[in-house]
Amino acid sequence: MAHTIIFWILAIMSVVCALGVTLHKNPVVSAVFLIGSFFALAGLYVELHAPFLAAIQIIVYVGAIMVLFVFVMMLLNLGRDPDRFSKETKPRFPKYLALFLLVGLLISFIHLTSFSRALPEAFHGFSIENIATLLFSKYLFPFELLSLLLLIAMVGGVILAKKK
Amino acid sequence: MTIDHSHYLILSALLFTIGVMGVLLRRNLIIIFMSIELMLNSVNLALVSISEYLQAPDAQIFVFFVITVAAAEAATGLAIVISLFRQKQTTNIDEVNQLKG
């Protein structure tokens, strides 16, 4: 029962915060909504027995990525944007149709798949040792490639943002 | 009503659609980036849910990778936003319609 209540609270919080991100006029408020959505998702990860990912989510997303976003907004001195949506006169109907089709298709696919089992009570998730062993044995090569990717992104970011 | 994995997947689908909505409807480049982060997060939620359903730890490693790639993407993307803003003094993508700056 407690799982159900926590799930609904976190689900509603994440959806409301996500709508706030896409619909609010002020980009800084959108960023704060996004942080709320990240926290709700971290709570859902804890519910799904993945505490390691919940910690990573908060440290990397809220601690690094969102700070970067807010820092860039501060640097660019962005205010509210009065025209949130495109001012083009083209009808927006195809976009809404695409959105409804997307969400309808996704939900119908999920309904067609039968998930027989509810959340198992005996299963308490993977320990951090499990994940670390897998990361440094089976997925060692992708892990090293990822470090290279971060290096490339760092150099690229410096070069792109550098004054000519 | 007990919560099973289809609830988590439907929540993930809803969040993904909200992210797509942000990309399609908003014109501010920074909001579009944040919507992309939202979409990446919804996919992460689906992966974690399936990882729990199949009791396979591999999916959690993928989530870890996705988070790292998202960090790299945010860093380069925001650098592009800054260099764009330096040239055009705007982050509205309707006004950015040239390949050569």
Short mmCIF file of C-alpha atoms in Angstrom, two decimals:
data_model
loop_
_atom_site.label_atom_id
_atom_site.label_comp_id
_atom_site.label_asym_id
_atom_site.label_seq_id
_atom_site.Cartn_x
_atom_site.Cartn_y
_atom_site.Cartn_z
CA MET A 1 0.00 0.00 0.00
CA ALA A 2 2.81 2.35 0.85
CA HIS A 3 4.37 1.59 -2.54
CA THR A 4 1.17 2.60 -4.31
CA ILE A 5 0.89 5.93 -2.48
CA ILE A 6 4.56 6.77 -3.01
CA PHE A 7 4.33 5.82 -6.68
CA TRP A 8 1.32 8.07 -7.32
CA ILE A 9 2.84 11.02 -5.46
CA LEU A 10 6.12 10.74 -7.36
CA ALA A 11 4.41 10.09 -10.70
CA ILE A 12 2.14 13.13 -10.37
CA MET A 13 5.07 15.25 -9.22
CA SER A 14 7.21 14.19 -12.20
CA VAL A 15 4.44 14.77 -14.75
CA VAL A 16 3.50 18.17 -13.31
CA CYS A 17 7.15 19.24 -13.22
CA ALA A 18 7.65 18.01 -16.80
CA LEU A 19 4.65 20.04 -17.97
CA GLY A 20 6.09 23.01 -16.10
CA VAL A 21 9.38 22.62 -17.96
CA THR A 22 7.73 22.68 -21.38
CA LEU A 23 5.06 25.31 -20.72
CA HIS A 24 6.51 27.95 -18.38
CA LYS A 25 7.53 31.28 -19.86
CA ASN A 26 10.61 31.84 -17.73
CA PRO A 27 13.53 29.50 -18.60
CA VAL A 28 14.93 29.69 -15.05
CA VAL A 29 11.60 28.48 -13.60
CA SER A 30 11.64 25.73 -16.23
CA ALA A 31 15.07 24.68 -14.94
CA VAL A 32 13.75 24.54 -11.37
CA PHE A 33 10.80 22.41 -12.57
CA LEU A 34 13.28 20.11 -14.32
CA ILE A 35 15.20 19.68 -11.06
CA GLY A 36 11.91 18.72 -9.36
CA SER A 37 11.25 16.17 -12.10
CA PHE A 38 14.76 14.71 -11.62
CA PHE A 39 14.17 14.35 -7.89
CA ALA A 40 10.84 12.59 -8.49
CA LEU A 41 12.51 10.19 -10.91
CA ALA A 42 15.28 9.52 -8.38
CA GLY A 43 12.55 8.60 -5.88
CA LEU A 44 11.03 6.24 -8.45
CA TYR A 45 14.46 4.61 -8.93
CA VAL A 46 14.59 3.99 -5.19
CA GLU A 47 11.11 2.42 -5.46
CA LEU A 48 12.46 0.20 -8.25
CA HIS A 49 15.32 -1.00 -6.00
CA ALA A 50 18.02 0.95 -7.83
CA PRO A 51 19.48 3.25 -5.13
CA PHE A 52 22.82 3.53 -6.95
CA LEU A 53 21.13 5.06 -9.99
CA ALA A 54 19.08 7.37 -7.76
CA ALA A 55 22.31 8.72 -6.26
CA ILE A 56 23.93 9.04 -9.70
CA GLN A 57 20.82 10.80 -10.99
CA ILE A 58 20.96 13.44 -8.28
CA ILE A 59 24.74 13.88 -8.37
CA VAL A 60 25.14 14.06 -12.15
CA TYR A 61 21.86 15.58 -13.31
CA VAL A 62 21.03 17.97 -10.50
CA GLY A 63 24.61 18.56 -9.40
CA ALA A 64 26.31 18.93 -12.77
CA ILE A 65 23.99 19.23 -15.77
CA MET A 66 21.42 21.57 -14.24
CA VAL A 67 24.14 23.77 -12.78
CA LEU A 68 25.54 24.03 -16.30
CA PHE A 69 22.10 25.01 -17.65
CA VAL A 70 21.51 27.64 -14.98
CA PHE A 71 25.05 28.94 -15.47
CA VAL A 72 24.50 29.37 -19.22
CA MET A 73 21.16 31.13 -18.60
CA MET A 74 22.92 33.50 -16.23
CA LEU A 75 25.68 34.08 -18.78
CA LEU A 76 23.22 34.85 -21.58
CA ASN A 77 21.02 36.94 -19.29
CA LEU A 78 17.84 35.27 -20.54
CA GLY A 79 14.57 36.81 -19.44
CA ARG A 80 11.03 35.61 -20.00
CA ASP A 81 10.26 34.85 -23.60
CA PRO A 82 6.86 36.33 -24.45
CA ASP A 83 6.40 34.28 -27.61
CA ARG A 84 6.81 30.80 -26.27
CA PHE A 85 5.60 29.08 -29.40
CA SER A 86 6.51 29.66 -32.99
CA LYS A 87 5.07 32.78 -34.53
CA GLU A 88 4.83 31.10 -37.92
CA THR A 89 1.38 31.02 -39.43
CA LYS A 90 1.61 27.35 -40.38
CA PRO A 91 -1.11 25.33 -38.61
CA ARG A 92 0.06 23.59 -35.48
CA PHE A 93 -2.43 20.74 -35.93
CA PRO A 94 0.06 18.17 -37.37
CA LYS A 95 2.26 18.60 -34.30
CA TYR A 96 -0.63 17.87 -31.93
CA LEU A 97 -1.68 14.91 -34.10
CA ALA A 98 1.88 13.54 -33.96
CA LEU A 99 1.92 13.90 -30.17
CA PHE A 100 -1.42 12.10 -29.71
CA LEU A 101 -0.35 9.34 -32.09
CA LEU A 102 2.94 8.93 -30.22
CA VAL A 103 1.41 8.69 -26.76
CA GLY A 104 -1.44 6.49 -28.04
CA LEU A 105 0.92 4.08 -29.76
CA LEU A 106 3.27 3.86 -26.77
CA ILE A 107 0.46 3.22 -24.28
CA SER A 108 -1.26 0.67 -26.53
CA PHE A 109 2.04 -1.20 -26.99
CA ILE A 110 2.50 -1.25 -23.22
CA HIS A 111 -1.06 -2.55 -22.78
CA LEU A 112 -0.51 -5.27 -25.37
CA THR A 113 2.47 -6.54 -23.39
CA SER A 114 1.33 -8.52 -20.39
CA PHE A 115 3.42 -7.94 -17.30
CA SER A 116 2.26 -10.88 -15.25
CA ARG A 117 4.20 -10.26 -12.10
CA ALA A 118 3.71 -7.35 -9.71
CA LEU A 119 6.74 -5.84 -8.00
CA PRO A 120 8.34 -8.80 -6.21
CA GLU A 121 8.60 -8.38 -2.49
CA ALA A 122 11.54 -10.74 -1.99
CA PHE A 123 13.72 -9.06 -4.60
CA HIS A 124 15.81 -6.26 -3.13
CA GLY A 125 17.67 -5.12 -6.18
CA PHE A 126 21.30 -5.39 -7.10
CA SER A 127 24.06 -4.42 -4.76
CA ILE A 128 26.58 -1.83 -5.84
CA GLU A 129 29.16 -4.65 -5.90
CA ASN A 130 27.10 -6.43 -8.58
CA ILE A 131 26.90 -3.34 -10.75
CA ALA A 132 30.56 -2.45 -10.25
CA THR A 133 31.71 -5.99 -11.14
CA LEU A 134 29.63 -5.92 -14.33
CA LEU A 135 30.82 -2.42 -15.21
CA PHE A 136 34.50 -3.30 -14.86
CA SER A 137 34.36 -6.74 -16.49
CA LYS A 138 31.75 -7.15 -19.22
CA TYR A 139 31.31 -3.45 -19.98
CA LEU A 140 34.90 -2.33 -19.44
CA PHE A 141 35.49 -1.35 -23.07
CA PRO A 142 32.36 0.82 -23.41
CA PHE A 143 33.27 2.37 -20.07
CA GLU A 144 36.70 3.37 -21.37
CA LEU A 145 35.16 4.67 -24.61
CA LEU A 146 32.82 6.76 -22.47
CA SER A 147 35.78 8.43 -20.78
CA LEU A 148 37.13 9.26 -24.23
CA LEU A 149 33.72 10.70 -25.18
CA LEU A 150 33.76 12.94 -22.11
CA LEU A 151 37.25 14.15 -23.03
CA ILE A 152 36.10 14.94 -26.58
CA ALA A 153 33.02 16.76 -25.25
CA MET A 154 35.19 18.80 -22.90
CA VAL A 155 37.64 19.85 -25.63
CA GLY A 156 34.77 20.52 -28.04
CA GLY A 157 32.94 22.63 -25.48
CA VAL A 158 36.01 24.75 -24.83
CA ILE A 159 36.69 25.27 -28.55
CA LEU A 160 33.06 26.06 -29.41
CA ALA A 161 32.57 28.55 -26.61
CA LYS A 162 35.96 30.21 -27.03
CA LYS A 163 36.04 33.73 -28.36
CA LYS A 164 37.25 33.93 -31.95
CA MET B 1 -4.74 -1.08 -7.11
CA THR B 2 -1.25 -2.53 -7.01
CA ILE B 3 1.50 -0.93 -9.01
CA ASP B 4 3.16 -3.12 -11.62
CA HIS B 5 5.70 -2.44 -14.31
CA SER B 6 3.17 -1.27 -16.88
CA HIS B 7 2.45 1.74 -14.63
CA TYR B 8 6.11 2.71 -14.69
CA LEU B 9 6.25 2.23 -18.47
CA ILE B 10 3.12 4.34 -19.02
CA LEU B 11 4.60 7.08 -16.84
CA SER B 12 7.75 6.83 -18.93
CA ALA B 13 5.70 7.12 -22.15
CA LEU B 14 3.90 10.20 -20.78
CA LEU B 15 7.17 11.89 -19.82
CA PHE B 16 8.65 11.08 -23.24
CA THR B 17 5.64 12.62 -24.98
CA ILE B 18 5.88 15.75 -22.83
CA GLY B 19 9.54 15.99 -23.87
CA VAL B 20 8.60 15.63 -27.55
CA MET B 21 5.94 18.30 -27.02
CA GLY B 22 8.61 20.67 -25.70
CA VAL B 23 10.85 20.02 -28.70
CA LEU B 24 8.02 20.46 -31.21
CA LEU B 25 6.24 23.47 -29.73
CA ARG B 26 8.81 25.62 -27.94
CA ARG B 27 11.19 27.87 -29.84
CA ASN B 28 13.71 28.65 -27.11
CA LEU B 29 16.87 26.59 -27.69
CA ILE B 30 17.57 26.12 -23.97
CA ILE B 31 14.03 24.86 -23.31
CA ILE B 32 14.46 22.44 -26.21
CA PHE B 33 17.66 21.13 -24.60
CA MET B 34 15.85 20.66 -21.29
CA SER B 35 13.08 18.77 -23.09
CA ILE B 36 15.71 16.46 -24.57
CA GLU B 37 17.04 15.81 -21.07
CA LEU B 38 13.47 14.98 -20.04
CA MET B 39 13.19 12.45 -22.87
CA LEU B 40 16.50 10.82 -21.90
CA ASN B 41 15.22 10.58 -18.32
CA SER B 42 11.98 8.93 -19.37
CA VAL B 43 13.93 6.30 -21.31
CA ASN B 44 16.08 5.76 -18.21
CA LEU B 45 12.93 5.15 -16.17
CA ALA B 46 11.77 2.53 -18.69
CA LEU B 47 15.20 0.86 -18.58
CA VAL B 48 15.27 0.74 -14.77
CA SER B 49 11.74 -0.65 -14.69
CA ILE B 50 12.59 -3.41 -17.19
CA SER B 51 15.82 -4.10 -15.32
CA GLU B 52 13.75 -4.78 -12.22
CA TYR B 53 11.22 -6.87 -14.14
CA LEU B 54 13.84 -9.10 -15.74
CA GLN B 55 16.09 -8.90 -12.68
CA ALA B 56 18.99 -8.11 -15.01
CA PRO B 57 21.60 -5.62 -13.80
CA ASP B 58 22.79 -4.87 -17.37
CA ALA B 59 20.04 -2.32 -17.94
CA GLN B 60 21.29 -0.31 -14.95
CA ILE B 61 24.71 -0.10 -16.64
CA PHE B 62 22.98 1.23 -19.75
CA VAL B 63 21.26 3.87 -17.64
CA PHE B 64 24.67 4.83 -16.27
CA PHE B 65 25.97 5.18 -19.84
CA VAL B 66 22.94 7.21 -20.91
CA ILE B 67 23.48 9.63 -18.03
CA THR B 68 27.13 10.09 -19.03
CA VAL B 69 26.26 10.66 -22.69
CA ALA B 70 23.60 13.16 -21.57
CA ALA B 71 26.27 15.07 -19.64
CA ALA B 72 28.53 15.19 -22.71
CA GLU B 73 25.58 16.24 -24.88
CA ALA B 74 24.60 19.04 -22.50
CA ALA B 75 28.17 20.37 -22.39
CA THR B 76 28.62 20.53 -26.19
CA GLY B 77 25.05 21.71 -26.79
CA LEU B 78 25.33 24.59 -24.35
CA ALA B 79 28.68 25.57 -25.88
CA ILE B 80 26.92 25.74 -29.26
CA VAL B 81 24.16 27.87 -27.67
CA ILE B 82 26.77 30.28 -26.32
CA SER B 83 28.59 30.66 -29.63
CA LEU B 84 25.22 31.06 -31.39
CA PHE B 85 24.14 33.73 -28.93
CA ARG B 86 27.40 35.57 -29.52
CA GLN B 87 26.60 35.81 -33.22
CA LYS B 88 22.82 36.34 -33.24
CA GLN B 89 21.96 37.72 -29.77
CA THR B 90 19.03 35.31 -29.57
CA THR B 91 18.18 31.76 -28.56
CA ASN B 92 15.00 31.64 -30.64
CA ILE B 93 15.44 28.98 -33.30
CA ASP B 94 13.03 30.68 -35.71
CA GLU B 95 15.67 33.36 -36.21
CA VAL B 96 18.45 30.86 -36.74
CA ASN B 97 17.90 29.73 -40.30
CA GLN B 98 21.29 29.94 -41.98
CA LEU B 99 23.93 27.27 -42.31
CA LYS B 100 26.70 29.87 -42.62
CA GLY B 101 26.74 32.14 -39.61
#
